[in-house]
CSV table of C-alpha atoms in Angstrom, one decimal:
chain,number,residue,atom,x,y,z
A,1,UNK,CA,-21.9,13.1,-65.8
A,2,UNK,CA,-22.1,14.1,-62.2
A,3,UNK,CA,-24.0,11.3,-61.2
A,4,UNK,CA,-21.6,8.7,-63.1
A,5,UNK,CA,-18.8,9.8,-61.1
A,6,UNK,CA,-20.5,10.7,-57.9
A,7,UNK,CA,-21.4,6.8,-58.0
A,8,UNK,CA,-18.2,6.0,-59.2
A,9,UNK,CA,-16.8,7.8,-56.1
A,10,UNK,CA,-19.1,5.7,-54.4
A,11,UNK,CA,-18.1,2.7,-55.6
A,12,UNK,CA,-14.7,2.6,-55.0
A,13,UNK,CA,-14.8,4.1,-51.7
A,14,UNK,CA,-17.5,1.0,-50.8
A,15,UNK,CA,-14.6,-1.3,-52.5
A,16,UNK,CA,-11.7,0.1,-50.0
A,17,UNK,CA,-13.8,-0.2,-47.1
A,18,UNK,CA,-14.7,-3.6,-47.2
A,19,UNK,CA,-11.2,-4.5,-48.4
A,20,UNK,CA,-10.0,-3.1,-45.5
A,21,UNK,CA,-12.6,-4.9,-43.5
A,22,UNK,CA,-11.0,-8.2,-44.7
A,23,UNK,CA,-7.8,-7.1,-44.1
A,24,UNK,CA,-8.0,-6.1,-40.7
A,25,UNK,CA,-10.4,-9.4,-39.9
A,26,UNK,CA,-7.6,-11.4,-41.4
A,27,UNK,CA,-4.9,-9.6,-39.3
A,28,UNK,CA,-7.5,-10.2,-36.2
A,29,UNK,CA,-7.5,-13.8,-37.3
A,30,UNK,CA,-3.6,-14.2,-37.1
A,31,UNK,CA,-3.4,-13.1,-34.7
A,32,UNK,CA,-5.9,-13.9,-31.9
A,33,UNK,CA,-8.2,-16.9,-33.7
A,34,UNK,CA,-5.2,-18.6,-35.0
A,35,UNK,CA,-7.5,-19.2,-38.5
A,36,UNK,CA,-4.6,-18.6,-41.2
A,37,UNK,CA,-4.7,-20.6,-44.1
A,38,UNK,CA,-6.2,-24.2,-44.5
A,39,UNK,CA,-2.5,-26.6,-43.7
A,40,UNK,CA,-2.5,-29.8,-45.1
A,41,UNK,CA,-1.1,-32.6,-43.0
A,42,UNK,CA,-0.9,-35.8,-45.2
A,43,UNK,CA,-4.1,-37.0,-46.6
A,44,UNK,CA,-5.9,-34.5,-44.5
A,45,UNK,CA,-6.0,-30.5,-44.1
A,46,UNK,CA,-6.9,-28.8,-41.2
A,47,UNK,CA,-9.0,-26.3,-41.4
A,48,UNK,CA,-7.8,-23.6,-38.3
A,49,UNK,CA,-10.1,-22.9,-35.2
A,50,UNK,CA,-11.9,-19.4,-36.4
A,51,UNK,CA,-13.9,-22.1,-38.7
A,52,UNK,CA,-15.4,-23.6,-36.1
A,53,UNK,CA,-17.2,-20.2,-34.9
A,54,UNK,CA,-20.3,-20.7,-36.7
A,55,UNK,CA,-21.6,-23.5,-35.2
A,56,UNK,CA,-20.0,-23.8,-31.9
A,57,UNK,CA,-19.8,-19.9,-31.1
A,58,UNK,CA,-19.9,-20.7,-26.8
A,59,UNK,CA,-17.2,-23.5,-26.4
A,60,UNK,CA,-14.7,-21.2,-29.1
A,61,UNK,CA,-15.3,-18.0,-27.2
A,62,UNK,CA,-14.4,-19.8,-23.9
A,63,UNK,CA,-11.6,-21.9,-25.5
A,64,UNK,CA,-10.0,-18.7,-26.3
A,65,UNK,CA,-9.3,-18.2,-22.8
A,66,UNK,CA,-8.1,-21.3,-21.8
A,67,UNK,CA,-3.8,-22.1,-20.9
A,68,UNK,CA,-4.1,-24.5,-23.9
A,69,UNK,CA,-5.2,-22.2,-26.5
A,70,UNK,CA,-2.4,-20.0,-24.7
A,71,UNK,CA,0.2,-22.2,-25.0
A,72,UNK,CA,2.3,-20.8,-27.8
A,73,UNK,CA,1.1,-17.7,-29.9
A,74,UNK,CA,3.3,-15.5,-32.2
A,75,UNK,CA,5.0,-12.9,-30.4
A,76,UNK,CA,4.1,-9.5,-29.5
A,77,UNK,CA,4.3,-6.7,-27.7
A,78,UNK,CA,0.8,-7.5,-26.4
A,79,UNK,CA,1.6,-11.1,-25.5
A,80,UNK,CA,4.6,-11.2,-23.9
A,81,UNK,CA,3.9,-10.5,-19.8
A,82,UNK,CA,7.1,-8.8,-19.1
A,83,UNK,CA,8.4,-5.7,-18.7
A,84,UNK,CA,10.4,-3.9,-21.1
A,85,UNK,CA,10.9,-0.5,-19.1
A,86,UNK,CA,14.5,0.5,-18.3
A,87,UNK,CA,15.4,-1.0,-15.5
A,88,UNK,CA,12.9,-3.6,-15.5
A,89,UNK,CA,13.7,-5.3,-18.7
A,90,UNK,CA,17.3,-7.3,-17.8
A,91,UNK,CA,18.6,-10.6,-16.3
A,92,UNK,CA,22.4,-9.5,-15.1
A,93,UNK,CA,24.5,-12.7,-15.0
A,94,UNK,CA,27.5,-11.2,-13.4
A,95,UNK,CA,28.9,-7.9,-13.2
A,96,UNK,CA,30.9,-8.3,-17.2
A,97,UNK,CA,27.3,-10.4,-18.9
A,98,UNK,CA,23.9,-9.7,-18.9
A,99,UNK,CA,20.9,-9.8,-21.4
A,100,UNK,CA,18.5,-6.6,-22.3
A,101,UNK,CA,15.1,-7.1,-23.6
A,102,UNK,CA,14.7,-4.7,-26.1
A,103,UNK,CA,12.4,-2.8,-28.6
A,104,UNK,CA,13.8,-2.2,-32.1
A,105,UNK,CA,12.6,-1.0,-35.3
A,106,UNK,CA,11.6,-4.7,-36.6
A,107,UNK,CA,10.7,-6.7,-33.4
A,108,UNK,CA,11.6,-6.8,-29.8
A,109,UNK,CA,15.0,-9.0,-28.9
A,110,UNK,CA,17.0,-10.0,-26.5
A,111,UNK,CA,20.1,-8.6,-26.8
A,112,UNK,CA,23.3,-10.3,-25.0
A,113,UNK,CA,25.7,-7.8,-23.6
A,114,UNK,CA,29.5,-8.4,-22.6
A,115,UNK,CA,31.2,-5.4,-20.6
A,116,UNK,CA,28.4,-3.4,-21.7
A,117,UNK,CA,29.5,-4.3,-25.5
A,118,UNK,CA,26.5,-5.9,-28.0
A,119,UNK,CA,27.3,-9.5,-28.8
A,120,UNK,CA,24.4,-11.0,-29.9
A,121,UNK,CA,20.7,-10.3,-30.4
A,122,UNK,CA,17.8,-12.5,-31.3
A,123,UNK,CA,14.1,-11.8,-32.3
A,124,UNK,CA,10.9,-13.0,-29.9
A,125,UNK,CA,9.1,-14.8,-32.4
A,126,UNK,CA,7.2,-16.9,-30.5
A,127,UNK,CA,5.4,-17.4,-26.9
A,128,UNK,CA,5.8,-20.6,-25.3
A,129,UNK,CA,3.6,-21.4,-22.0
A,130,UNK,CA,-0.2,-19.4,-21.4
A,131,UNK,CA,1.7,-17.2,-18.8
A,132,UNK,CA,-0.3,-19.1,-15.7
A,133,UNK,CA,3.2,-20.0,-14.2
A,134,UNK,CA,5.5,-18.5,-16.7
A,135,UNK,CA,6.5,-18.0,-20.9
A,136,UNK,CA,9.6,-18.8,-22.4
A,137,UNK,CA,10.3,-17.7,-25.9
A,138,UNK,CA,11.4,-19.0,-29.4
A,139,UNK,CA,13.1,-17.7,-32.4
A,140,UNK,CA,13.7,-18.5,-36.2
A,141,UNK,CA,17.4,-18.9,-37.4
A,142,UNK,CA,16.5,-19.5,-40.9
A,143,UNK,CA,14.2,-22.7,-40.7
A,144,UNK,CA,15.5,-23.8,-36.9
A,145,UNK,CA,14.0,-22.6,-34.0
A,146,UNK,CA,16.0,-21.7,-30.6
A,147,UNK,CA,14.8,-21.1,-27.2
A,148,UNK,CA,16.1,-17.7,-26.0
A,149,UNK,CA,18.1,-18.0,-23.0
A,150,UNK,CA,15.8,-15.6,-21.0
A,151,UNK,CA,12.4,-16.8,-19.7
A,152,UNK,CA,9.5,-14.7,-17.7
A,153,UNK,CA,8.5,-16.3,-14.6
A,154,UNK,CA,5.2,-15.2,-13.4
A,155,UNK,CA,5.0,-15.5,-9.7
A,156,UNK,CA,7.6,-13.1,-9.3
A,157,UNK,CA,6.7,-10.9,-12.1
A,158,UNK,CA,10.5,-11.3,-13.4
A,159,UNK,CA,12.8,-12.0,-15.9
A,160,UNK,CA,15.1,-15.1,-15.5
A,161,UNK,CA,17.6,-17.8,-17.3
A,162,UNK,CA,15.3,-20.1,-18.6
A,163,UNK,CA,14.5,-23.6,-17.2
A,164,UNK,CA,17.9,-25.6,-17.1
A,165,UNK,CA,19.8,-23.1,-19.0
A,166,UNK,CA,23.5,-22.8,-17.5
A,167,UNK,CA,23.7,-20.1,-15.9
A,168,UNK,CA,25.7,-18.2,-18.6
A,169,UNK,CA,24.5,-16.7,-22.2
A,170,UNK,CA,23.6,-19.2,-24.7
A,171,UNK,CA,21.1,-19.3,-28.1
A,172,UNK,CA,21.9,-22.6,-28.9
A,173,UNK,CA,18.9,-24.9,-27.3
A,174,UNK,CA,17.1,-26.2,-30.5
A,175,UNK,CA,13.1,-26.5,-30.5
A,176,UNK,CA,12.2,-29.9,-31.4
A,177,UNK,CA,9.4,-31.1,-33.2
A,178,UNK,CA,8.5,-32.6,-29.9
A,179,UNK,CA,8.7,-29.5,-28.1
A,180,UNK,CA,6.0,-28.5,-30.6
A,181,UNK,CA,3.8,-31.5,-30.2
A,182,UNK,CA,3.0,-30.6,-26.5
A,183,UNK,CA,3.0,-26.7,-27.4
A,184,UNK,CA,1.1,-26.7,-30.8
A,185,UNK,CA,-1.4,-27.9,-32.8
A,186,UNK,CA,1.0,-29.1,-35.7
A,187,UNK,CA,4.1,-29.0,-37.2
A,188,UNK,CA,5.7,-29.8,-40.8
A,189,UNK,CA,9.0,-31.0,-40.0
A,190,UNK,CA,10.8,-30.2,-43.6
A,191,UNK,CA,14.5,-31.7,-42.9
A,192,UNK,CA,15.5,-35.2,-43.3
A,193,UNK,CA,14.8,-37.5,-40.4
A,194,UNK,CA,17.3,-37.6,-37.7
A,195,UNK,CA,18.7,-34.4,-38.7
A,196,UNK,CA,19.8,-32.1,-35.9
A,197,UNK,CA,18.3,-29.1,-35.7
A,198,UNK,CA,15.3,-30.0,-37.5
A,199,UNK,CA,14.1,-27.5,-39.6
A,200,UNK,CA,9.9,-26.4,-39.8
A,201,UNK,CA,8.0,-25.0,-42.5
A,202,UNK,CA,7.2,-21.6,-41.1
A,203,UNK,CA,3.7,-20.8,-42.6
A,204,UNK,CA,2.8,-24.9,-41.6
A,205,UNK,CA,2.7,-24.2,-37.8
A,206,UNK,CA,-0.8,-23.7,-36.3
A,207,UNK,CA,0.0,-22.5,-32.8
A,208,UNK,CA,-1.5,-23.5,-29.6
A,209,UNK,CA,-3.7,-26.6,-28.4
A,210,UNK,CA,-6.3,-25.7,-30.3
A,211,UNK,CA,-9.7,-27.5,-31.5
A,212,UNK,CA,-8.4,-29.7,-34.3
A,213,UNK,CA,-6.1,-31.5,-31.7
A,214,UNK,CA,-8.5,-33.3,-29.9
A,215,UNK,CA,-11.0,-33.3,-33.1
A,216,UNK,CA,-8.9,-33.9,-35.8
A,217,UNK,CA,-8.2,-31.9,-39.1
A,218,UNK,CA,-11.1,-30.0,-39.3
A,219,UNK,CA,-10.9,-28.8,-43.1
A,220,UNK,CA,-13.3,-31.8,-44.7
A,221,UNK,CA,-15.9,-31.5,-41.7
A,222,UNK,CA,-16.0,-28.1,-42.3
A,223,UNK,CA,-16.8,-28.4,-45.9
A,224,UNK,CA,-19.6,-30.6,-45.6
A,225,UNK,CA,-21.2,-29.4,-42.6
A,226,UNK,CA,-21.6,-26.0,-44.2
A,227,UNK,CA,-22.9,-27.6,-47.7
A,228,UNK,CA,-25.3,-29.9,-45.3
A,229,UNK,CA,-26.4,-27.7,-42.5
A,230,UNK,CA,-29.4,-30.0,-42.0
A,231,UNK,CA,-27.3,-33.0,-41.0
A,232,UNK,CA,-27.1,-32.9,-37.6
A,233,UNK,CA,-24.9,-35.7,-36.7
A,234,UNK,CA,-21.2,-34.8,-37.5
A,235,UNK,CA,-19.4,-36.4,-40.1
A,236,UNK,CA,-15.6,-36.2,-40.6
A,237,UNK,CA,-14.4,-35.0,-37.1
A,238,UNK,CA,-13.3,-36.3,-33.5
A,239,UNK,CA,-15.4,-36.5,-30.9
A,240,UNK,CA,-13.8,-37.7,-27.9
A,241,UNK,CA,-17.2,-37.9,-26.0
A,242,UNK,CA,-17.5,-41.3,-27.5
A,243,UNK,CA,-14.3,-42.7,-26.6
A,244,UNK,CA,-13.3,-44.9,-24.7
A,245,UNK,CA,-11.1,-44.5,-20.8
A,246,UNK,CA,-8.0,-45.4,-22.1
A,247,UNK,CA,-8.6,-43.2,-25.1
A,248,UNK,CA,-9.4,-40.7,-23.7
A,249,UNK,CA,-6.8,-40.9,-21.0
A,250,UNK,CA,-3.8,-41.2,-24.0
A,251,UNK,CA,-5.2,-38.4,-25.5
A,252,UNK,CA,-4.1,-36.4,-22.5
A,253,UNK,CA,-1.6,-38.0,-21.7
A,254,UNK,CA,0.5,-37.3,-24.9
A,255,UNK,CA,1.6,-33.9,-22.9
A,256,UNK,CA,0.8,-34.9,-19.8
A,257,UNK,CA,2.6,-38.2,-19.8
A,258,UNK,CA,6.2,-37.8,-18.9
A,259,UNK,CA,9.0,-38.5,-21.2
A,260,UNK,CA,8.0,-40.4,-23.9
A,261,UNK,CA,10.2,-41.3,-26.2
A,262,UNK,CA,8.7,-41.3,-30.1
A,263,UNK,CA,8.6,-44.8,-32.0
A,264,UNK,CA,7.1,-41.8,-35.0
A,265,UNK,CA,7.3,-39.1,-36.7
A,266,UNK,CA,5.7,-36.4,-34.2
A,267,UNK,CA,2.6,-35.0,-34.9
A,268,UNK,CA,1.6,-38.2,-36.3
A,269,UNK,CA,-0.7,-39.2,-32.9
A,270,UNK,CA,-4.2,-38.6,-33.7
A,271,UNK,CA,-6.7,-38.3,-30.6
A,272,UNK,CA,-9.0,-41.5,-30.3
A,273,UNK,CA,-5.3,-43.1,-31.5
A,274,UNK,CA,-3.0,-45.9,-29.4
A,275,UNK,CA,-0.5,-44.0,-27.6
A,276,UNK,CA,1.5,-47.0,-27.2
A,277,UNK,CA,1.5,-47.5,-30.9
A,278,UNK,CA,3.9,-44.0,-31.3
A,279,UNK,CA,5.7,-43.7,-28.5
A,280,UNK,CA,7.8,-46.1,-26.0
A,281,UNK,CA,5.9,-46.3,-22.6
A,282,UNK,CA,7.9,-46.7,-19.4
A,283,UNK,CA,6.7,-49.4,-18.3
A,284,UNK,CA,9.0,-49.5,-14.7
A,285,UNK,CA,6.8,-49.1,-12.1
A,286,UNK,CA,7.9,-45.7,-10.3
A,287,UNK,CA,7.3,-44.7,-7.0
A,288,UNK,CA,4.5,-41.9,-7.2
A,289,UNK,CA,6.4,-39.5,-4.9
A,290,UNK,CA,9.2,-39.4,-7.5
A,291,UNK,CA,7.6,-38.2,-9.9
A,292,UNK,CA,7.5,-34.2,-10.9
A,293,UNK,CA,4.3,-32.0,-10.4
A,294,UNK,CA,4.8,-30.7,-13.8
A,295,UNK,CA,4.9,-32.7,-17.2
A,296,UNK,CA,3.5,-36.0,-15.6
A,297,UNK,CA,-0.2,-35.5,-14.1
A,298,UNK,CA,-1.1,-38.9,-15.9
A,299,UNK,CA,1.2,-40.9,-13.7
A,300,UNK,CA,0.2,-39.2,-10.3
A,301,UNK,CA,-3.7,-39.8,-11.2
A,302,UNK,CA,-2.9,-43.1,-11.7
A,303,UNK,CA,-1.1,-44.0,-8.7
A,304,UNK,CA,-4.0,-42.4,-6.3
A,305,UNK,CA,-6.9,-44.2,-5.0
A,306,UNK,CA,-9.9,-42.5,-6.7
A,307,UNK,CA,-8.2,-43.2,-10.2
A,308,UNK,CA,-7.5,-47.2,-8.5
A,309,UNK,CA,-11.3,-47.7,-7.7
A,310,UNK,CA,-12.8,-46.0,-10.6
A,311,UNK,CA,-13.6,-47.7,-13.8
A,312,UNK,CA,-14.4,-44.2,-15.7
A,313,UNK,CA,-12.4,-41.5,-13.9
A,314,UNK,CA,-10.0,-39.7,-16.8
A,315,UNK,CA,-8.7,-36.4,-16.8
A,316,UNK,CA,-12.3,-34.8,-18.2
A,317,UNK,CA,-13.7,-36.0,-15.4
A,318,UNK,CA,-12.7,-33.0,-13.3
A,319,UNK,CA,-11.6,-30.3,-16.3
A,320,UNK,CA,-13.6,-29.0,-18.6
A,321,UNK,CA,-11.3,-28.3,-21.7
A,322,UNK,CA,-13.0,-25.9,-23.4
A,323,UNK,CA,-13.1,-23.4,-20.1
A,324,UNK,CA,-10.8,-21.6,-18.3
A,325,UNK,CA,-11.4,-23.1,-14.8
A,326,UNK,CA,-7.9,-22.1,-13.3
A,327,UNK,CA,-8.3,-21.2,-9.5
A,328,UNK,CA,-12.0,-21.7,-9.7
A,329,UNK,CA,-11.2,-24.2,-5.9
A,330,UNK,CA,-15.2,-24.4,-5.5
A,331,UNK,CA,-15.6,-25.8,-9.5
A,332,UNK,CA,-13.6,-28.8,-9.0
A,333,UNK,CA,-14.8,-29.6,-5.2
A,334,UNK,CA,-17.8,-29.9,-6.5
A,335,UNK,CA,-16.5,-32.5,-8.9
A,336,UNK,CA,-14.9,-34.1,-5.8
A,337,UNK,CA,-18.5,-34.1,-3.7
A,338,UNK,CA,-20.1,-35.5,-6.9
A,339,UNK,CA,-18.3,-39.0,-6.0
A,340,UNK,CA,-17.2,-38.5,-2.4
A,341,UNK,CA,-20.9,-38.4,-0.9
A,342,UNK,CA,-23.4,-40.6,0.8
A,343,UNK,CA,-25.0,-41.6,-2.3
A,344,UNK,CA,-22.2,-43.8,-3.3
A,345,UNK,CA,-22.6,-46.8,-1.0
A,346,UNK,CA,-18.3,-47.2,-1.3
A,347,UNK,CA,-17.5,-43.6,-1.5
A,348,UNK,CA,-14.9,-42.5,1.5
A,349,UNK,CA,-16.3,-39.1,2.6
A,350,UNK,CA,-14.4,-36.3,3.9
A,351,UNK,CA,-14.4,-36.7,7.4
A,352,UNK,CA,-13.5,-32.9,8.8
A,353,UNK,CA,-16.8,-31.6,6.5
A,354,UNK,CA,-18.7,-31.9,9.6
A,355,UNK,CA,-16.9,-30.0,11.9
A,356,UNK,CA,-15.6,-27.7,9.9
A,357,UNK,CA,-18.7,-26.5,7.8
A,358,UNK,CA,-19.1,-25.3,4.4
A,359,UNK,CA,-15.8,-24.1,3.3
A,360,UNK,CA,-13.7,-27.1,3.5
A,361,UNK,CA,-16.3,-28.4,1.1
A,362,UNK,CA,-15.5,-25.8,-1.1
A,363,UNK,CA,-11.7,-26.3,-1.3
A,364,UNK,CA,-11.2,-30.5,-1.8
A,365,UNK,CA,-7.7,-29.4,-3.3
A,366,UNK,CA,-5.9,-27.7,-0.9
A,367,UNK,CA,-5.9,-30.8,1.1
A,368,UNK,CA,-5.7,-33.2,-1.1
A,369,UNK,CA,-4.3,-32.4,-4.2
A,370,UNK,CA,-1.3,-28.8,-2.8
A,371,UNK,CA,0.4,-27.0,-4.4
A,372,UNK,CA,4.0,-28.7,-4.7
A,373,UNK,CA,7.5,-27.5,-6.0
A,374,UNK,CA,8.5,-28.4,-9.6
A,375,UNK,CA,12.1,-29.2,-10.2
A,376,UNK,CA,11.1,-29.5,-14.3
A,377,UNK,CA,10.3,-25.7,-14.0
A,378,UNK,CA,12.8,-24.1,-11.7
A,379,UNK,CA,14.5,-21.1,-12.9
A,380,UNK,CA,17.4,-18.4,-11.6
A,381,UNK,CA,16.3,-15.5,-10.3
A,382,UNK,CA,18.5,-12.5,-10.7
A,383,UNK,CA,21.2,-12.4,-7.9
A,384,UNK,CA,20.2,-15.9,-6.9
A,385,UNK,CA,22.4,-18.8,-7.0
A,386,UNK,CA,19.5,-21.8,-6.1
A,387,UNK,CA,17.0,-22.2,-8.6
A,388,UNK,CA,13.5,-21.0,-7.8
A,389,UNK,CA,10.6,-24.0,-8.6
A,390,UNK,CA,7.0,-23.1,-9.8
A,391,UNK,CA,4.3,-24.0,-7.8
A,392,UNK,CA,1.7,-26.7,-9.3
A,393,UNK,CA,-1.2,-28.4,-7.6
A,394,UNK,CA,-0.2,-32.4,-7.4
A,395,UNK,CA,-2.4,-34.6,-9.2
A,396,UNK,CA,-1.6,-37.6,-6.8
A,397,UNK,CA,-5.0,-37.2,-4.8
A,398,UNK,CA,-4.3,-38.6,-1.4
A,399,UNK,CA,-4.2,-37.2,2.6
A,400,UNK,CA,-1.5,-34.5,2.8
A,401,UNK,CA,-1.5,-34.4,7.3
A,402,UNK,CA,0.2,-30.6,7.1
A,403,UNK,CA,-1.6,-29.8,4.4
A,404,UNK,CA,-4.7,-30.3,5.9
A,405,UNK,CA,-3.6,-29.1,9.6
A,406,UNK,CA,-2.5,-25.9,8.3
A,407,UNK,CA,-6.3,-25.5,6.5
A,408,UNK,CA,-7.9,-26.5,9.6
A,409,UNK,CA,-6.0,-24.1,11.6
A,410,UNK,CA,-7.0,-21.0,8.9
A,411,UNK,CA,-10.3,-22.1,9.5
A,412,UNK,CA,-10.4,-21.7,13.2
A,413,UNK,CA,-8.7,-19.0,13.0
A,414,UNK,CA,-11.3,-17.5,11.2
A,415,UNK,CA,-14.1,-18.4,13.2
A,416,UNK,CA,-12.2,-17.1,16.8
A,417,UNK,CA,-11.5,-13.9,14.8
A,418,UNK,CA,-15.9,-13.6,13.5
A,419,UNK,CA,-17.2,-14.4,16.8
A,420,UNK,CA,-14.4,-11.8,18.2
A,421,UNK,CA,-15.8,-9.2,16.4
């Protein structure tokens, strides 16, 4: 009798551990792999990036780490960069307004103040932006999502009125399904078309740029992958390796376009897809310098010589997507040497390399591609009146004469200050 219930015992103590095993791993899941459940878009279901671990391990570990797996995320204490000590979690409009972040018993809000009286308070439910230059935040008002009026900027370690907020309270900026296209892998939009604000399925939302957006719905490949682990070319997935420039380049540049204006329902663009066939593409010619840093890389490569005189030069050319290259300088010179050298008969070669020795081969960028202000994200600081722009490396690739002065001089200075030593 001992032994029956001894093993008994056993028994249901193995059964609550590896209950709780799975419950923690699917907790884990949520909220760092983005797995969930299977979401079905259409005729097809994606599948969620944790199933892509077994067979592709390296490129999801990096991916992990990269701004667009980062680029929305549900919110947490954990994920949202800043501060909510007293003191150093408020954005004071004037001396009457002012809004507190704040920890309560069922989430972490933002809580609008007038003459130090509560007004209104709404939930972080979501993280918007990887944190490289900043994160704005969303929340749920029953099946519409609002932008919070209070933003994180990054460079400053600060909280600040959101991009082209007034400079006043506000909860009212609706989270379009377009917002979401650039800021997640998919969507259900449940209200009725050209209904203002449109309404989401909550548990429908896969969060982040993740795998399936430039592979596809995932959930079919999955399946028979796993029931044919022999097969080793890949059936029922995306891969963008095998399309063509222009394919490849409307891949990227359904975020990284500009405005477009949607001929579609969102979320309806499928890598390898037309870009033109879902969206209206200005076709005006615009003067390069015009155009903002942020939101429209695709029209700055394609106004600069090396994108001119290249037949394959796309985005991938110099990023890696699944890697976090950010800041790596020496990376992507090396991308730029692997064109601009004397093995290309028309290649234009730097000419300071020679005189100026190893490290302005290992910085391309700074003289060619700077940092510039963005006027798409330019936010108020507290006590400021002029809006303060992020700084964003320019994708027009062209001579920049103080850009490259002011490197030159570092240089020297450099070298006087070694040999002085």
């Amino acid at each position: 009798m001992r032994d029956i219930l001894k093993y008994r015992f056993s028994a249901i103590t193995l059964i609550i551990i590896l209950l709780s095993v799975v419950f923690f791993t699917k907790c884990i899941n949520s909220e760092n792999d983005k797995a969930g459940n299977p979401v079905k878009a259409g005729n097809t279901v994606f599948a969620g990036s944790a199933s892509c671990i077994n067979c592709h391990k390296n490129i999801y570990d990096t991916h992990l780490n990269t701004a667009h797996f980062r680029t929305s995320a549900i919110a947490s204490e954990k994920n949202i960069m800043g501060s909510f000590d007293s003191g150093k979690n408020s954005f004071v409009y004037n001396d009457r307004a002012a809004v507190v972040m704040e920890k309560r018993n069922n989430g972490i809000y933002q809580v609008a103040y007038i003459n130090g009286i509560e007004k209104k308070s709404q939930r972080f439910d979501m993280v918007i932006g990887s944190g490289t230059k900043g994160q704005s935040f969303v929340s749920w008002t029953n099946n519409n999502l609002f932008q919070l009026p209070i933003t994180y900027f990054t460079s400053t370690d600060q909280w600040c009125n959101s991009p082209g907020y007034p400079n006043k309270i506000a909860f009212n900026r609706p989270i379009t399904s377009r917002c979401l296209e650039c800021h997640a892998t998919f969507a259900e939009t449940i209200s009725a078309p050209n209904k203002e604000p449109e309404e989401f399925a909550k548990g429908d939302i896969i969060l982040g740029v993740d795998c399936e957006k430039c592979h596809g719905p995932a959930a079919k490949h999955v399946e028979f992958q796993t029931q044919n682990p022999k097969e080793a070319i890949a059936k029922f997935i995306i891969n963008p390796a095998n399309f063509s420039r222009q394919q490849n380049l409307d891949m990227c540049a359904l975020c990284h376009g500009g405005r477009l204006q949607k001929i579609k329902a969102s979320f309806e663009f499928t890598a390898g897809d037309k870009l033109s066939d879902y969206f209206l593409i200005d076709s005006v010619s615009k003067d390069a310098n015009s155009i903002d840093v942020h939101g429209n890389q695709y029209g700055l490569l394609k106004a600069s010589k090396c994108f001119l005189k290249s037949k394959t030069m796309t985005c991938n050319t110099c990023h890696n997507p699944h890697e976090n290259e950010k800041g790596n300088v020496a990376v992507f010179s090396q991308r730029c040497i692997g064109c601009h050298n004397d093995k290309h008969a028309d290649a234009v070669l730097c000419k300071m390399a020679s005189t100026s020795g190893k490290e302005i081969n290992e910085n391309c960028s700074k003289c060619h591609m700077p940092e510039q202000p963005s006027m798409a994200i330019a936010v108020m600081l507290p006590g400021s009146e002029i809006p303060t722009p992020a700084l964003m490396h320019t994708h027009l690739i062209k001579i920049y004469p103080d850009e490259t002065k002011a490197v030159l001089d570092y240089i020297k200075g450099k070298e006087t200050t070694k040999r002085n030593l």
